[in-house]
JSON list of C-alpha atoms in Angstrom, two decimals:
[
{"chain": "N", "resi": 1, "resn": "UNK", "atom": "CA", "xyz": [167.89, 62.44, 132.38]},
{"chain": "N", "resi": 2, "resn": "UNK", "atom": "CA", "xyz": [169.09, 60.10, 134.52]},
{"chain": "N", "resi": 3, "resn": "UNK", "atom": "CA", "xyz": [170.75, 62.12, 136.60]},
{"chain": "N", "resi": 4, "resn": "UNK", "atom": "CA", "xyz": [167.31, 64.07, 137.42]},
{"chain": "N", "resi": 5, "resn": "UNK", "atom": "CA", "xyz": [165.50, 60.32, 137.87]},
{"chain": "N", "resi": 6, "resn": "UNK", "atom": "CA", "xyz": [168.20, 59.51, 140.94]},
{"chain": "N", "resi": 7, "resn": "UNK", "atom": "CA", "xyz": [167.47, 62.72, 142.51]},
{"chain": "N", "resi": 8, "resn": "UNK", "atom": "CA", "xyz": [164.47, 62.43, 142.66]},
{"chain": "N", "resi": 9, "resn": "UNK", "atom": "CA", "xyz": [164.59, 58.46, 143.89]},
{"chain": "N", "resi": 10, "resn": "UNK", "atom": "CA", "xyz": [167.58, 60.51, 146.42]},
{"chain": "N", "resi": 11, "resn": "UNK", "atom": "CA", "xyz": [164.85, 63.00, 147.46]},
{"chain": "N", "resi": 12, "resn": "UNK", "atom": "CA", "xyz": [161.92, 60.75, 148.00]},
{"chain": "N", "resi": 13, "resn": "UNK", "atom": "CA", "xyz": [163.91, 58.33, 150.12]},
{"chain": "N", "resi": 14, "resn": "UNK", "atom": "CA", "xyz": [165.34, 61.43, 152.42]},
{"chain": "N", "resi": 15, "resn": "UNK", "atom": "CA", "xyz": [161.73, 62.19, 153.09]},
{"chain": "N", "resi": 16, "resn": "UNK", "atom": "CA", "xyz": [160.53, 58.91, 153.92]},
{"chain": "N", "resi": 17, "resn": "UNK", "atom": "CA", "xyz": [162.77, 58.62, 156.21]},
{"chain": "N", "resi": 18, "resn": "UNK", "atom": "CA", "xyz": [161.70, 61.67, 158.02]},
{"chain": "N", "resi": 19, "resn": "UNK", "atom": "CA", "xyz": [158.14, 61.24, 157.98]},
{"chain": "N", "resi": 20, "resn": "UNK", "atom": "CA", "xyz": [158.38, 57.19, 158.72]},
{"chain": "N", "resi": 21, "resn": "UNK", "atom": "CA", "xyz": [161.56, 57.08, 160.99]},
{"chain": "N", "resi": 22, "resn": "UNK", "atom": "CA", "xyz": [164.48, 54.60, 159.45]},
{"chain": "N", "resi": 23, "resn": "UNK", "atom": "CA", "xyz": [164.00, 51.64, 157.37]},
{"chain": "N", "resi": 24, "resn": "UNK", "atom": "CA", "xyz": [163.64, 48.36, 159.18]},
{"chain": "N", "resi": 25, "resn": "UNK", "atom": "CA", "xyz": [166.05, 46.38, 158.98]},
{"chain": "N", "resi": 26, "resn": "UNK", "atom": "CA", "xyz": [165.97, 42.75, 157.32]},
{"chain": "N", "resi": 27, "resn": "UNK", "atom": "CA", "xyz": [167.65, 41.75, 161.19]},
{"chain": "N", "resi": 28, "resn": "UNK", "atom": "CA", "xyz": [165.28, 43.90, 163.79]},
{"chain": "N", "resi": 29, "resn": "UNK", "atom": "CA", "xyz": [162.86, 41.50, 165.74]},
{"chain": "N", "resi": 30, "resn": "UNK", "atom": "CA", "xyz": [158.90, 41.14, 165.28]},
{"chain": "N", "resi": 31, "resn": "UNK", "atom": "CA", "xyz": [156.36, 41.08, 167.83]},
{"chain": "N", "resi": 32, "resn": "UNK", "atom": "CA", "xyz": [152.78, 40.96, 167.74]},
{"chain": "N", "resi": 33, "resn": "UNK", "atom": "CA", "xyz": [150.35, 42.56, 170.41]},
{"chain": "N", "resi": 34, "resn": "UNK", "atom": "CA", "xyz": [146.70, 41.24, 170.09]},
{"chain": "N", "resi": 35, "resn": "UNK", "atom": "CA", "xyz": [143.99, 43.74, 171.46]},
{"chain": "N", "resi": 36, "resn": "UNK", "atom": "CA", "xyz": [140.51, 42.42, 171.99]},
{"chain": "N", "resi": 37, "resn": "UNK", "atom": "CA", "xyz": [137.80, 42.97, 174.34]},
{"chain": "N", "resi": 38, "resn": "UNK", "atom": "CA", "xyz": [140.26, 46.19, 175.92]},
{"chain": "N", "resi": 39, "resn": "UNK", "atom": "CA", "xyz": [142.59, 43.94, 176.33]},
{"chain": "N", "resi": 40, "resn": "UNK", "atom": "CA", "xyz": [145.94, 43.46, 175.51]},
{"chain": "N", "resi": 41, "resn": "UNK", "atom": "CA", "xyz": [147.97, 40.25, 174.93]},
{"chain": "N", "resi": 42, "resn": "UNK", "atom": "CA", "xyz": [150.26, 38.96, 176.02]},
{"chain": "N", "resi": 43, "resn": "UNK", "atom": "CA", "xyz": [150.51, 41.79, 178.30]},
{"chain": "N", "resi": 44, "resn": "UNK", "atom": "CA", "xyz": [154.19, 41.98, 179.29]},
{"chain": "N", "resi": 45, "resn": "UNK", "atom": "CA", "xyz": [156.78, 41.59, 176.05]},
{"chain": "N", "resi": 46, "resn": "UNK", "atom": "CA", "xyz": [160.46, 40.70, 176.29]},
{"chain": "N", "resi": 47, "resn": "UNK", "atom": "CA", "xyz": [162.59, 42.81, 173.71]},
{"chain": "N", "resi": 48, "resn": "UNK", "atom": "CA", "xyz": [166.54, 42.96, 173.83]},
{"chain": "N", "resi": 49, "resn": "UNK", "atom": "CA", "xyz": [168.42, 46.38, 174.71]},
{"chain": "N", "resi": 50, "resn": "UNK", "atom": "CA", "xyz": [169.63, 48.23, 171.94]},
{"chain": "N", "resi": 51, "resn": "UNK", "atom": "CA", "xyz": [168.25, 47.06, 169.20]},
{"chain": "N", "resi": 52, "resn": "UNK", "atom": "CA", "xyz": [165.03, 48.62, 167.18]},
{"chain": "N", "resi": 53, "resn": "UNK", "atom": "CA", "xyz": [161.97, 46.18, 167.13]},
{"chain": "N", "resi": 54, "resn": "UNK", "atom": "CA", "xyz": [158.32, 46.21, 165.58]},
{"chain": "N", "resi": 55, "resn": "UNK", "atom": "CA", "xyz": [155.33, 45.54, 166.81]},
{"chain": "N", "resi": 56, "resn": "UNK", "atom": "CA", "xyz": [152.14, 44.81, 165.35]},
{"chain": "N", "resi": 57, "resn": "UNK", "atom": "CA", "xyz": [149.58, 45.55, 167.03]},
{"chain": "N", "resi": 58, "resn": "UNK", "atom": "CA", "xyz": [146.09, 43.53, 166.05]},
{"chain": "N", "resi": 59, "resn": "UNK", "atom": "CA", "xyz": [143.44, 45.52, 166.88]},
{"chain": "N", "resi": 60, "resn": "UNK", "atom": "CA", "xyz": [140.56, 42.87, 167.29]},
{"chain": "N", "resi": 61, "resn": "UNK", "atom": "CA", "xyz": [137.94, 45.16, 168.64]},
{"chain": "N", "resi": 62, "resn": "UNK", "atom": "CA", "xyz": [135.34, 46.96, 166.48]},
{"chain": "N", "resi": 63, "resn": "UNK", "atom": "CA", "xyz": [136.09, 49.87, 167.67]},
{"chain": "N", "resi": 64, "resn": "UNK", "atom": "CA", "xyz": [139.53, 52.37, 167.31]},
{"chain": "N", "resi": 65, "resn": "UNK", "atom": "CA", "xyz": [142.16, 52.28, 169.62]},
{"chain": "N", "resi": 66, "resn": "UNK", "atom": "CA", "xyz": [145.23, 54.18, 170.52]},
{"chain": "N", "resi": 67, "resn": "UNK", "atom": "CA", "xyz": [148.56, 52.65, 171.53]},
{"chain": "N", "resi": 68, "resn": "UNK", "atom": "CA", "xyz": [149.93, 55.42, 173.78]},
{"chain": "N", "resi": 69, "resn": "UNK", "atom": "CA", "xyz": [153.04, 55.33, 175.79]},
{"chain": "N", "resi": 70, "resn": "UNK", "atom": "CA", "xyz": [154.77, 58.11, 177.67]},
{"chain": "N", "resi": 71, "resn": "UNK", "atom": "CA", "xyz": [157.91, 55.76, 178.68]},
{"chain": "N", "resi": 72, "resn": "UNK", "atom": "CA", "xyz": [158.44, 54.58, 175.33]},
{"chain": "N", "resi": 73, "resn": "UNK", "atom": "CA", "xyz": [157.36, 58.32, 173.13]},
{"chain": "N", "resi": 74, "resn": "UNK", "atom": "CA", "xyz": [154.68, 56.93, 171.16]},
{"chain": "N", "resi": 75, "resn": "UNK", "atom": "CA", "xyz": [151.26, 56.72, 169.67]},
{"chain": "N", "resi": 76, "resn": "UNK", "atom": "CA", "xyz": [149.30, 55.68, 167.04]},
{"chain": "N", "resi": 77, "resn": "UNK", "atom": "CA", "xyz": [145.84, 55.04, 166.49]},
{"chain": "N", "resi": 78, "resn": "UNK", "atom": "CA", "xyz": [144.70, 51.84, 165.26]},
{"chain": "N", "resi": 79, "resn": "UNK", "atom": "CA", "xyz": [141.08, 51.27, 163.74]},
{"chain": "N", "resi": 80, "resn": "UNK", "atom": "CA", "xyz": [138.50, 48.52, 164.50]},
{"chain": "N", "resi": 81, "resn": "UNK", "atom": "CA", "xyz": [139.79, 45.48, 163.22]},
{"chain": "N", "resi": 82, "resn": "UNK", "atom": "CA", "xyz": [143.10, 46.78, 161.48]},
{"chain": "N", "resi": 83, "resn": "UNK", "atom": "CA", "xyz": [146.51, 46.38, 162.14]},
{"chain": "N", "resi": 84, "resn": "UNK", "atom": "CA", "xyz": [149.37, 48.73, 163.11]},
{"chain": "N", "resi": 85, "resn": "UNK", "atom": "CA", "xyz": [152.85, 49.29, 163.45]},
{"chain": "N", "resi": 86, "resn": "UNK", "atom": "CA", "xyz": [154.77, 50.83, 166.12]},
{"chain": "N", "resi": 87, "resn": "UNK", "atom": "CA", "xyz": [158.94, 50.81, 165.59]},
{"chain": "N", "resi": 88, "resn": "UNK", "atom": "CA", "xyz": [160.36, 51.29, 169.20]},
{"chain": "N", "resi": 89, "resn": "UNK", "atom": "CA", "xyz": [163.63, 51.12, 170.41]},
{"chain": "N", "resi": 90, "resn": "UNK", "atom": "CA", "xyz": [166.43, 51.25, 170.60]},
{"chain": "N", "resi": 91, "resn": "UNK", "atom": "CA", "xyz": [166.16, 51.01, 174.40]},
{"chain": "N", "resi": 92, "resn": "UNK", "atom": "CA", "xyz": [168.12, 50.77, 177.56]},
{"chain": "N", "resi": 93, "resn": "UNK", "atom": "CA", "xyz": [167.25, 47.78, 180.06]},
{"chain": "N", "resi": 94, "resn": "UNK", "atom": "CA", "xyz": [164.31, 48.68, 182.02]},
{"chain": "N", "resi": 95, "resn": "UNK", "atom": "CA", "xyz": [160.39, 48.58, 181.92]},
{"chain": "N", "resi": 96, "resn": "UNK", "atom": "CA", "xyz": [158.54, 51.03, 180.20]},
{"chain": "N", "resi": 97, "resn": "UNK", "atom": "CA", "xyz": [154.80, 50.83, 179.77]},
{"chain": "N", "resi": 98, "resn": "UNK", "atom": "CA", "xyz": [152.01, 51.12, 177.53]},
{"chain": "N", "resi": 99, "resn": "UNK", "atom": "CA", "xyz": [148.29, 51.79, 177.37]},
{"chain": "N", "resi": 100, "resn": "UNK", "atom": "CA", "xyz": [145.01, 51.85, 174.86]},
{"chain": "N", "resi": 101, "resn": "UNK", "atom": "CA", "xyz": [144.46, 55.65, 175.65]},
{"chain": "N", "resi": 102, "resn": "UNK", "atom": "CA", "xyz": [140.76, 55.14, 174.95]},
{"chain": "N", "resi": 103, "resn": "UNK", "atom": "CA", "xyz": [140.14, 52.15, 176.97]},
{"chain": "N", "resi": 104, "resn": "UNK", "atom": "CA", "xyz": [143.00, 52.78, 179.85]},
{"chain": "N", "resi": 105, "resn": "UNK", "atom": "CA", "xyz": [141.25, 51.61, 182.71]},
{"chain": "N", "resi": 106, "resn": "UNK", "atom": "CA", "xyz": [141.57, 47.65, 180.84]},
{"chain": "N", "resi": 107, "resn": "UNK", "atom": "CA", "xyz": [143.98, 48.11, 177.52]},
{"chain": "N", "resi": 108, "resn": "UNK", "atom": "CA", "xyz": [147.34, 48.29, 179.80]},
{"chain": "N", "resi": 109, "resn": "UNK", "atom": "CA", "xyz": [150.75, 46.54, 179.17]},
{"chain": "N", "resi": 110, "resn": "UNK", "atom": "CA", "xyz": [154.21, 47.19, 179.26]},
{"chain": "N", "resi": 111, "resn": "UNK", "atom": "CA", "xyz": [157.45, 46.44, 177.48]},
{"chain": "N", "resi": 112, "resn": "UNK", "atom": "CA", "xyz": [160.41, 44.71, 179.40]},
{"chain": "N", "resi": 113, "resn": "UNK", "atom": "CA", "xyz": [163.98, 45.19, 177.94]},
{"chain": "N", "resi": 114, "resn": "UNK", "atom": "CA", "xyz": [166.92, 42.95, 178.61]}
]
């Protein structure tokens, strides 16, 4: 019996981590994007090379929103006044930019690794 109860604790955590990506880490860094009116702020983050990191992004709008970024391989849709997160990283030095796919022309920012 208990040897059928830790394979199946064995297989669920094998397939969370392929449908969520890894665990985060206890250590990995926390930042918060706000988006409201199209907007997002701040704008420009500062994350460190090499290391994974999380944002949250605060969708403040009533309407849905997509956090899309080609540089960084990622996208998620956030509803009206909800919250998301989006584990990037990690990433060489550089600048790679994002956008709110459904509002691109304002929703624009980008992420700056050091």
């Amino acid at each position: 019996m208990k040897t059928t109860a830790r394979s199946i604790l064995t297989a669920a955590a094998v397939l969370g981590v392929l449908l969520f990506g890894s665990p985060l880490r206890a250590d990995q860094e926390n930042y918060t994007l706000t988006l409201k009116d199209h907007h997002f702020a701040p704008e420009t983050i500062e994350v460190p090379a090499g290391q994974k990191v999380k944002l949250l992004v605060r969708n403040q709008d009533d309407t849905a929103e997509e956090f899309d970024s080609y540089d960084l391989n990622r996208e998620k849709v956030i509803a009206g006044n909800s919250e998301g997160i989006v584990i990037i990283g990690p990433l060489d030095p550089g600048t790679y930019s994002f956008t709110g796919e459904f509002h691109a022309d304002t929703a624009h920012g980008k992420v700056v690794v050091k």
